mmCIF file of C-alpha atoms in Angstrom:
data_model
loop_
_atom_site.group_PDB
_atom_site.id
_atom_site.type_symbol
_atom_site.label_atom_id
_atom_site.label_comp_id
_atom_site.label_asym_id
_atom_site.label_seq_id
_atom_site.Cartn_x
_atom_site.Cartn_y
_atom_site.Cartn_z
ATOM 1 C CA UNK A 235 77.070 142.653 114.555
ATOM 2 C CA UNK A 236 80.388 143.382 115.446
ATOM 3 C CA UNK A 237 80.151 140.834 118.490
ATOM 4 C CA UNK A 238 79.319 138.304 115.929
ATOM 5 C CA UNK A 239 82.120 139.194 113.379
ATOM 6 C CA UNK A 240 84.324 138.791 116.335
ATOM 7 C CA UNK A 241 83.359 135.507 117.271
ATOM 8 C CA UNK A 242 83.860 133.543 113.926
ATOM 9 C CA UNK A 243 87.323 133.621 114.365
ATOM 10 C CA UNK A 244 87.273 132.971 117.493
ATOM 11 C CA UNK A 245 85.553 129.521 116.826
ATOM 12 C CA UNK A 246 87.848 129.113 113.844
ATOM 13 C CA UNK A 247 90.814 128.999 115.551
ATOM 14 C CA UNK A 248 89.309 127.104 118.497
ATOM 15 C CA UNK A 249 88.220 124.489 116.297
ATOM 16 C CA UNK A 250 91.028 123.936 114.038
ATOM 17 C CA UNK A 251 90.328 121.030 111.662
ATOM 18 C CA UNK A 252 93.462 118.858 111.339
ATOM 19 C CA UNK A 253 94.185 118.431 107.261
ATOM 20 C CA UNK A 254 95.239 114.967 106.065
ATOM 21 C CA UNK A 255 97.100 115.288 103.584
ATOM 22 C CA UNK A 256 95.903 115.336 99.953
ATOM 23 C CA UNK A 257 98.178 112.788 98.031
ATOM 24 C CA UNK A 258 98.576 109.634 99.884
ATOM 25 C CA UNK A 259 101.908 109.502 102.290
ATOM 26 C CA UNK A 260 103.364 106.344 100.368
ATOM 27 C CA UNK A 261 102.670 108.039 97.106
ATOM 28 C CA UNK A 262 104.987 110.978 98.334
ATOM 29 C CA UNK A 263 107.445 109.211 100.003
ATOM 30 C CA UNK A 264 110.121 108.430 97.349
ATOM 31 C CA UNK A 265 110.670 104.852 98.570
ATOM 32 C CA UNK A 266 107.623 103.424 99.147
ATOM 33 C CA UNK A 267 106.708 104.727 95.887
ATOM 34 C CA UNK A 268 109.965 102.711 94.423
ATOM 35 C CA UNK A 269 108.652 99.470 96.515
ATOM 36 C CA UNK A 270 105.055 99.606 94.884
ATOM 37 C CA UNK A 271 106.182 100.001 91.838
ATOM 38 C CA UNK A 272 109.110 97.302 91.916
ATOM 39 C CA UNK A 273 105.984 95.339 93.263
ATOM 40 C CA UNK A 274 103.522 95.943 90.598
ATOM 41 C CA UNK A 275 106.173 95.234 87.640
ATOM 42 C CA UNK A 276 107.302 91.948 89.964
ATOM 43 C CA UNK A 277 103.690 90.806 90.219
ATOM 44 C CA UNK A 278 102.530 91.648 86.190
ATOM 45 C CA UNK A 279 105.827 89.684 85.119
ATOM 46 C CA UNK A 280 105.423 86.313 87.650
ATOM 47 C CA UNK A 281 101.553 86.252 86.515
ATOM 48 C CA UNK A 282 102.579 86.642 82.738
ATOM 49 C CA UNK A 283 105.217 84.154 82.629
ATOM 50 C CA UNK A 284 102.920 81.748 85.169
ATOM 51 C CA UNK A 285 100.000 81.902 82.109
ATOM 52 C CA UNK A 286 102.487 81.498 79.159
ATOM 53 C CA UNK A 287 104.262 78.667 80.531
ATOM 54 C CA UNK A 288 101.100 77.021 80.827
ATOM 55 C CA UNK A 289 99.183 78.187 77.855
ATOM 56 C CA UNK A 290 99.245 74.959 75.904
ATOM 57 C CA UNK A 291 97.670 73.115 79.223
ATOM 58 C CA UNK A 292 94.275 76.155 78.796
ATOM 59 C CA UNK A 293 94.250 75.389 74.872
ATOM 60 C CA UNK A 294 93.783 71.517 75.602
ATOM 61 C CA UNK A 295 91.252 71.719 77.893
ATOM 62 C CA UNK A 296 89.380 74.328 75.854
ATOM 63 C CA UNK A 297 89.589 72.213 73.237
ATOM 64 C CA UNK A 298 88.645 69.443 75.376
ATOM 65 C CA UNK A 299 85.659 71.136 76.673
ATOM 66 C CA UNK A 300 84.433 72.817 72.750
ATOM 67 C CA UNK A 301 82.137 69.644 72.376
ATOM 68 C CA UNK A 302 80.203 70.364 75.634
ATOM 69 C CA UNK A 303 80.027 73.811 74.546
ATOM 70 C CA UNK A 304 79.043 73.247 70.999
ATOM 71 C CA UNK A 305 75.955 70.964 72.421
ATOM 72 C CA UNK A 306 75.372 73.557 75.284
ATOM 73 C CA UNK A 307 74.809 76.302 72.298
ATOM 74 C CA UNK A 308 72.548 73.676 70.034
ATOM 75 C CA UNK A 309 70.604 73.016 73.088
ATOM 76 C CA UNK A 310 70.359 76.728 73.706
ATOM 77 C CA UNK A 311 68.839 77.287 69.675
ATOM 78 C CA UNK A 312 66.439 74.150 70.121
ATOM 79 C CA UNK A 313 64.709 75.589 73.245
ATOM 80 C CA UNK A 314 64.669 78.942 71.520
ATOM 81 C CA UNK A 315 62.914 77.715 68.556
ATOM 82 C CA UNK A 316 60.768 75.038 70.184
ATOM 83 C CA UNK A 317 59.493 77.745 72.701
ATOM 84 C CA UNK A 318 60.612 75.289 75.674
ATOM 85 C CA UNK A 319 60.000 78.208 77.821
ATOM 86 C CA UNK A 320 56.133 78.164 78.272
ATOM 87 C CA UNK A 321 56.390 73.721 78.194
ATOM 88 C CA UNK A 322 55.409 74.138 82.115
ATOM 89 C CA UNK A 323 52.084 76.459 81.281
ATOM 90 C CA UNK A 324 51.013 74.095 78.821
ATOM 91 C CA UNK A 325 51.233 70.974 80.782
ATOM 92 C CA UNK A 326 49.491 72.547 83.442
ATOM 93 C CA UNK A 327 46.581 73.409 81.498
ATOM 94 C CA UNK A 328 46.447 69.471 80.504
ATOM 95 C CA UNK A 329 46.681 68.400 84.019
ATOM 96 C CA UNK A 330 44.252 70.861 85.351
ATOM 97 C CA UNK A 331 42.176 70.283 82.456
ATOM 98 C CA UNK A 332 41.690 74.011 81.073
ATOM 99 C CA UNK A 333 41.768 72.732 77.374
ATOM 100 C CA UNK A 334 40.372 76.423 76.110
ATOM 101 C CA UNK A 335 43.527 77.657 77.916
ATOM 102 C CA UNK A 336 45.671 74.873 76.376
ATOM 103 C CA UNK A 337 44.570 75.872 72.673
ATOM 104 C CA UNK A 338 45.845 79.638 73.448
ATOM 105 C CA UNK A 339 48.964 78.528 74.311
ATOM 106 C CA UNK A 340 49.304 75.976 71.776
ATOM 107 C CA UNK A 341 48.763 78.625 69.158
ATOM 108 C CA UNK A 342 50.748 81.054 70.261
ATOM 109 C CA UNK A 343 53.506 78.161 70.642
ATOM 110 C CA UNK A 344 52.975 77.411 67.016
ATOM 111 C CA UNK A 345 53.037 81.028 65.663
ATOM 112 C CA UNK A 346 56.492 81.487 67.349
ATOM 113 C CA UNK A 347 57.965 78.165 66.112
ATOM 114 C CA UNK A 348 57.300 79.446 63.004
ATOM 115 C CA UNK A 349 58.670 82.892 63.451
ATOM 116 C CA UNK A 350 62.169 81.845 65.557
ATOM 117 C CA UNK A 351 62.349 79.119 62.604
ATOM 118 C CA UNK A 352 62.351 81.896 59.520
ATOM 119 C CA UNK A 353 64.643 84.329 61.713
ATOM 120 C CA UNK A 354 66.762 81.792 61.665
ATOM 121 C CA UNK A 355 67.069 79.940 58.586
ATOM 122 C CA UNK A 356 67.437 83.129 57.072
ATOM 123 C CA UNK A 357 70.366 83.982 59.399
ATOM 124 C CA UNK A 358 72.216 81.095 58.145
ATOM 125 C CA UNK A 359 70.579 81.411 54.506
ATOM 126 C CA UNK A 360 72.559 85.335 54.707
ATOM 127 C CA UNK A 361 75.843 83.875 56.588
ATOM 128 C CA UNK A 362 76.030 81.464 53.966
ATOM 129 C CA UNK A 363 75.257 83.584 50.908
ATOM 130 C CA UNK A 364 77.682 85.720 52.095
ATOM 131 C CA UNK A 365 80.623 83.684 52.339
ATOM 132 C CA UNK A 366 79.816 82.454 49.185
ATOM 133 C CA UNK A 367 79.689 85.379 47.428
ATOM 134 C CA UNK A 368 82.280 87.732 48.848
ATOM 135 C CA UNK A 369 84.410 86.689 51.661
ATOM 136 C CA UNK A 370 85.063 83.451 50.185
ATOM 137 C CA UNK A 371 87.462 85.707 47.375
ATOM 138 C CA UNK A 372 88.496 88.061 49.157
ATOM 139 C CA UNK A 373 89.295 86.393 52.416
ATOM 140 C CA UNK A 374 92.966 85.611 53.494
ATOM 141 C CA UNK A 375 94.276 82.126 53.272
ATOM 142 C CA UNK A 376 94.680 82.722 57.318
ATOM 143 C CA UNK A 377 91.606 83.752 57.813
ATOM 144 C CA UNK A 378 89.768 80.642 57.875
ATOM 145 C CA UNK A 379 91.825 78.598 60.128
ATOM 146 C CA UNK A 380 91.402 81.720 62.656
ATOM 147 C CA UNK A 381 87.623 81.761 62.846
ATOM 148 C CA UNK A 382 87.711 78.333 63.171
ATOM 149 C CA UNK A 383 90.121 77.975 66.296
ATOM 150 C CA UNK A 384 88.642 81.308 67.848
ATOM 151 C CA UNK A 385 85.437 79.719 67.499
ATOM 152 C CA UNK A 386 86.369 76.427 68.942
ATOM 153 C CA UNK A 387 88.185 78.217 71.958
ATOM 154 C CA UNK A 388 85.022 80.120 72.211
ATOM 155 C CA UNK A 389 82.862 76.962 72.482
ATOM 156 C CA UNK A 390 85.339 75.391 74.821
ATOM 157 C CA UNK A 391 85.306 78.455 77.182
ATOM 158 C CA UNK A 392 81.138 77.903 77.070
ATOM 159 C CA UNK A 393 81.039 74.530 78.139
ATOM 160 C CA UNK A 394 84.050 74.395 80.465
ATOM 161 C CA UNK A 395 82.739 73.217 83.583
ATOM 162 C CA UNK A 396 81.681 75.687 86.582
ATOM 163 C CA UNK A 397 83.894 74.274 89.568
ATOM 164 C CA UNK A 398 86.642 73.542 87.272
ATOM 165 C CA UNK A 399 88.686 77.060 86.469
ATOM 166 C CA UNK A 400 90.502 77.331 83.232
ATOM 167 C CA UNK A 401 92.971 79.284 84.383
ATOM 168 C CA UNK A 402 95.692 78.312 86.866
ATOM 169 C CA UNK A 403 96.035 80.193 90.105
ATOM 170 C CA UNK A 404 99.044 82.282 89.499
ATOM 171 C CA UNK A 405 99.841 83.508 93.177
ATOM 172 C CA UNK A 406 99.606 81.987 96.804
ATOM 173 C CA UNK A 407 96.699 83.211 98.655
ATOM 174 C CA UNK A 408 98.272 85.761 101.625
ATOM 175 C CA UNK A 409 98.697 84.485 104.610
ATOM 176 C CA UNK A 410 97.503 87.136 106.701
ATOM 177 C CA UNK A 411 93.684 88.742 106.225
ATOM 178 C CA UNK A 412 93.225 91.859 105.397
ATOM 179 C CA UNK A 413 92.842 94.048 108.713
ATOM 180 C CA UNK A 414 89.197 94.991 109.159
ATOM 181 C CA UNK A 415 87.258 96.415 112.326
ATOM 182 C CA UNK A 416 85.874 93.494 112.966
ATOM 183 C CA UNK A 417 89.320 92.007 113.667
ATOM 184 C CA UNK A 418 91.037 95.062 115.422
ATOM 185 C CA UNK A 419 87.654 94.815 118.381
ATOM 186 C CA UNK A 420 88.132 91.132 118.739
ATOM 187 C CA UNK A 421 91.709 91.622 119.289
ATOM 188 C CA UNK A 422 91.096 94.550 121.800
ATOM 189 C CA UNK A 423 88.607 92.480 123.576
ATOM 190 C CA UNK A 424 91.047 89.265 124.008
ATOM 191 C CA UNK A 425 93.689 91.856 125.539
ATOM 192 C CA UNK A 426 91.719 91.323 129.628
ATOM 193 C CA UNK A 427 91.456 95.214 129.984
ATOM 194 C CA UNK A 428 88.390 95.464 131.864
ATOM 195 C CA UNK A 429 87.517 99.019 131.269
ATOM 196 C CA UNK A 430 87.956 98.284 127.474
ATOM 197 C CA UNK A 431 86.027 95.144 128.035
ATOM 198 C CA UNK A 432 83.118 97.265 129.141
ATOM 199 C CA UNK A 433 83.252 99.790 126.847
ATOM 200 C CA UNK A 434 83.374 96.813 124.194
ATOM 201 C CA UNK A 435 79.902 95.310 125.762
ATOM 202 C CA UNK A 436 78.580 98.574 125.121
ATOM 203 C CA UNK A 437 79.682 99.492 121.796
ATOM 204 C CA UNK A 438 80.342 95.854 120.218
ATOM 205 C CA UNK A 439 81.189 97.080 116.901
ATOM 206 C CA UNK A 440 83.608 100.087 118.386
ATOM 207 C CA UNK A 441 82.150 102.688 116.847
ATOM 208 C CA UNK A 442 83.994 105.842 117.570
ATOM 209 C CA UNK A 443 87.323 104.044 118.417
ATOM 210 C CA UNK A 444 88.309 104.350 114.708
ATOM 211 C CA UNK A 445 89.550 107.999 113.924
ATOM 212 C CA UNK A 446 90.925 109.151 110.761
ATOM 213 C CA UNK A 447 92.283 107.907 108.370
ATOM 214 C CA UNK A 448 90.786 104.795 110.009
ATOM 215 C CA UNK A 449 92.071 101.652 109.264
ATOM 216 C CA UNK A 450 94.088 101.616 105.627
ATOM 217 C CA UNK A 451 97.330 100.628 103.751
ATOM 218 C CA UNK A 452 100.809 101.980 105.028
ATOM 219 C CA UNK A 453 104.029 101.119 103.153
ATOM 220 C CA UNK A 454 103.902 96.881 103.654
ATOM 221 C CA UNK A 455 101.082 96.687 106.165
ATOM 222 C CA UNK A 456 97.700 98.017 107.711
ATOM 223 C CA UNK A 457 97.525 101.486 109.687
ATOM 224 C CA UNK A 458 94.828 101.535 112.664
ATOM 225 C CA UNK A 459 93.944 104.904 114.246
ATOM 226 C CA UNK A 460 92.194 104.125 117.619
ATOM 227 C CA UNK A 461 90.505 106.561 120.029
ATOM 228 C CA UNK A 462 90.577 104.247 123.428
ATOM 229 C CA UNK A 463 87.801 103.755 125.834
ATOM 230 C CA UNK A 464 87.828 106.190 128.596
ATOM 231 C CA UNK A 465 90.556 104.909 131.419
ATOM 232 C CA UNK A 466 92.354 102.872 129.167
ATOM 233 C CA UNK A 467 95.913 104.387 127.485
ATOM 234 C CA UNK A 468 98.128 103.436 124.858
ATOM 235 C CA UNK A 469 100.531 101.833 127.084
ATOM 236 C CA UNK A 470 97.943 98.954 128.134
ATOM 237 C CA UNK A 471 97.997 97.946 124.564
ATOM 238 C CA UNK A 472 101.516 98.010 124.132
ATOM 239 C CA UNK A 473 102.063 95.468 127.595
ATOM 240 C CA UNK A 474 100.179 92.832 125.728
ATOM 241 C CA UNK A 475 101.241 93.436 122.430
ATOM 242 C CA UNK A 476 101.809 89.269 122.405
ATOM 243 C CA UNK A 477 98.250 89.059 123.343
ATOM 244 C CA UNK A 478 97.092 91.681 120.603
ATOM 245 C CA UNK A 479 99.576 89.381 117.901
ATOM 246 C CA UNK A 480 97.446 86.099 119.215
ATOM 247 C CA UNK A 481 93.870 88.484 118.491
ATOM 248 C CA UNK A 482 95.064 89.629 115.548
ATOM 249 C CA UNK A 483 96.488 85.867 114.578
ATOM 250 C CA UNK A 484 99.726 87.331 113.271
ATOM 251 C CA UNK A 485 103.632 87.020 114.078
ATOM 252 C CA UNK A 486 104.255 88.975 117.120
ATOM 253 C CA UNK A 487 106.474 90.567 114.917
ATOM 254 C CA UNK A 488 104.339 92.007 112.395
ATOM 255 C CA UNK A 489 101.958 94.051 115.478
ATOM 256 C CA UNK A 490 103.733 97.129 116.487
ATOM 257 C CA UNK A 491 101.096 99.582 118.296
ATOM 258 C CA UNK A 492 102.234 102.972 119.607
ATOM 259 C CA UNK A 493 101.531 106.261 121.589
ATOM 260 C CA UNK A 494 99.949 108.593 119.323
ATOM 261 C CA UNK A 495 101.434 112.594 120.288
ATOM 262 C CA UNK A 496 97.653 113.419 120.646
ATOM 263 C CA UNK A 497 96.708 112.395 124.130
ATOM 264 C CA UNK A 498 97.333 108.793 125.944
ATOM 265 C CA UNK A 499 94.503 107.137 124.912
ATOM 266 C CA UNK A 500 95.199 107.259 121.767
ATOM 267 C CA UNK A 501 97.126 104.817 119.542
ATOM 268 C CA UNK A 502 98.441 104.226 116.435
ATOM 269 C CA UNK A 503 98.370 100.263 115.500
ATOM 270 C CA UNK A 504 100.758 99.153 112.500
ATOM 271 C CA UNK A 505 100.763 95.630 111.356
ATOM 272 C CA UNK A 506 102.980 94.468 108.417
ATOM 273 C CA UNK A 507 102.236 91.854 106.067
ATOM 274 C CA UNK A 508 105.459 90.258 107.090
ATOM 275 C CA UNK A 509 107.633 89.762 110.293
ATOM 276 C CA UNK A 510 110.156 91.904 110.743
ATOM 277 C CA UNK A 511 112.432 89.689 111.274
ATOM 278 C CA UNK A 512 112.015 87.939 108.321
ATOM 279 C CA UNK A 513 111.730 90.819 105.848
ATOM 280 C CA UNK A 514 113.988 92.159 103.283
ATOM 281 C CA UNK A 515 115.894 95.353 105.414
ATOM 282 C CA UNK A 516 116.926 98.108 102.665
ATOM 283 C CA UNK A 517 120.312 99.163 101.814
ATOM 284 C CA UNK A 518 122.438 101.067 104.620
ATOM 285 C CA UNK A 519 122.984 104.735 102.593
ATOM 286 C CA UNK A 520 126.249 104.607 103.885
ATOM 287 C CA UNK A 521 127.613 101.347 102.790
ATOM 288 C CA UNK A 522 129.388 103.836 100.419
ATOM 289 C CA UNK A 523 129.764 107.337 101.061
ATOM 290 C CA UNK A 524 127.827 110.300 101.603
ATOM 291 C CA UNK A 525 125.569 111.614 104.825
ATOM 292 C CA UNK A 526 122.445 111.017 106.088
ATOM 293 C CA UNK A 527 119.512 112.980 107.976
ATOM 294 C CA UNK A 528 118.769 110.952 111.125
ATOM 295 C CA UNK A 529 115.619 113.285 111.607
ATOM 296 C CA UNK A 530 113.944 112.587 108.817
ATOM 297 C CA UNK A 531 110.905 110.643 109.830
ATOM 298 C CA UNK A 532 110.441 106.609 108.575
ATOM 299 C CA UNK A 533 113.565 106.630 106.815
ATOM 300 C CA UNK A 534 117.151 107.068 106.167
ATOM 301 C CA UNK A 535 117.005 110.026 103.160
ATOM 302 C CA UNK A 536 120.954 110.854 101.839
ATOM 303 C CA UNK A 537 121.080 114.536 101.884
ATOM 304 C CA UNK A 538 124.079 114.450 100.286
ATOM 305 C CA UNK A 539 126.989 112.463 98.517
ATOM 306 C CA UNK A 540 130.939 113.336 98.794
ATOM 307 C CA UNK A 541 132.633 114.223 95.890
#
């Protein structure tokens, strides 16, 4: 007993479990968390204006398209009634000559004719009666303009055409993929590393090579987390970074892989949505006054500003 008491911390300790952290990095990280959210407002304000500006251009064609939609519905109400539905079982029975079988379903045809018919002739009878009655006097002058052109738009959004979007596309599809597993093995297996060529034979879909967190979102571009094959070390990757860019079909300067503190075959793969040299750099902190911490990680963070 006491052997045993001894040996769970022993195997605690031993087997340490590293802890991620439990609110995302960017989400704690004071400027990332400004970049998302000057990107959120930046994207909610380009696709509002895009839509408004061209508002006029949806209510045309929904207008344009009400008719379709207005015979689409009518269609929709005949077949109901009519019972178009069970049209194939009857002329099957006629063709296969099963005329007891064709009486059935000729009644039963009949009876619900006459049912769908009542349900809705009184519908309209009660719509009608209605309006008559009660809204017609107590209704806003507004009102009936309203129902009409919500009604219209309605019918024009029915009958609009499936390969033909109302809606404008309001942003530029990205130019880059996101980064999947799929991607990061091809890449890896376009690099001429034999061992990792071998291991990639083996294990086609690199299971195991992805450790946590995996692959996900950092600041502007996609974290990777790879455990290398056995005899094959983060600096092999980095010597071909070109050929990893040309894998990964992206700028050379948007792939930046590095040693991970861990062990040497491990490495930590970054690839931004845009290439460095081409994106925005943020403000120096000392353009103006003040000091800087040079050892806080990712960034430049003023500790302090002069009086």
């Amino acid at each position: 007993m006491n052997a045993g008491r001894g040996l769970i911390p022993h195997l605690i300790w031993q087997d340490k479990p590293t802890l991620h952290p439990v609110v995302a990095p960017w989400l704690a990280d004071r400027t990332q968390r400004g970049q998302a959210a000057r990107w959120a407002l930046g994207f909610a304000r380009h696709w509002a204006l895009f839509h408004l500006a061209r508002s006029p251009i949806y209510l045309l064609k929904l207008i344009g398209y009400s008719p379709t939609g207005a015979m689409r519905v009518l269609r929709g109400v005949v077949r109901w009634i009519t019972d178009a539905q069970s049209g194939p079982l009857r002329a099957a029975a006629v063709r296969d000559e099963l005329y007891s079988e064709y009486d059935k379903l000729q009644s039963r045809r009949d009876l619900r004719v006459k049912v769908r018919g009542g349900i809705l002739a009184v519908a309209v009878a009660a719509v009608w009666i209605a309006y008559v009655t009660v809204l017609a006097e107590q209704m806003p002058s507004w009102a009936p303009p309203v129902v009409l052109s919500v009604l219209v738009l309605a019918l024009g959004y029915h009958g609009r055409p499936v390969d033909k979007p109302i809606a404008m596309t309001a942003v530029v599809i990205p130019r880059v993929q996101p980064l999947t597993s799929e991607i990061v093995v091809r890449a890896l297996g376009s690099l001429g590393i034999a061992a990792l060529n071998q291991a990639a034979a083996k294990n086609p879909t690199g299971k195991g090579w992805f450790v946590a967190p995996g692959i996900g979102r950092d600041g502007p571009g996609w974290r990777v987390d790879l455990e290398l094959p056995y005899g094959v070390t983060a600096t092999d990757i980095i010597d071909k970074r070109d050929r990893l860019a040309s894998g990964l079909r992206r700028p050379l300067g948007c792939v930046w892989p590095e040693p991970a503190p861990e062990h040497p075959g491990r490495v930590v793969l970054w690839c931004g949505d845009q290439d460095m040299s081409q994106a925005k750099q943020p403000a120096w902190p000392l353009a103006r006054s003040g000091q800087v911490d040079l050892f806080v990680p990712n960034r430049l963070a003023p500790i302090s500003v002069a009086g």
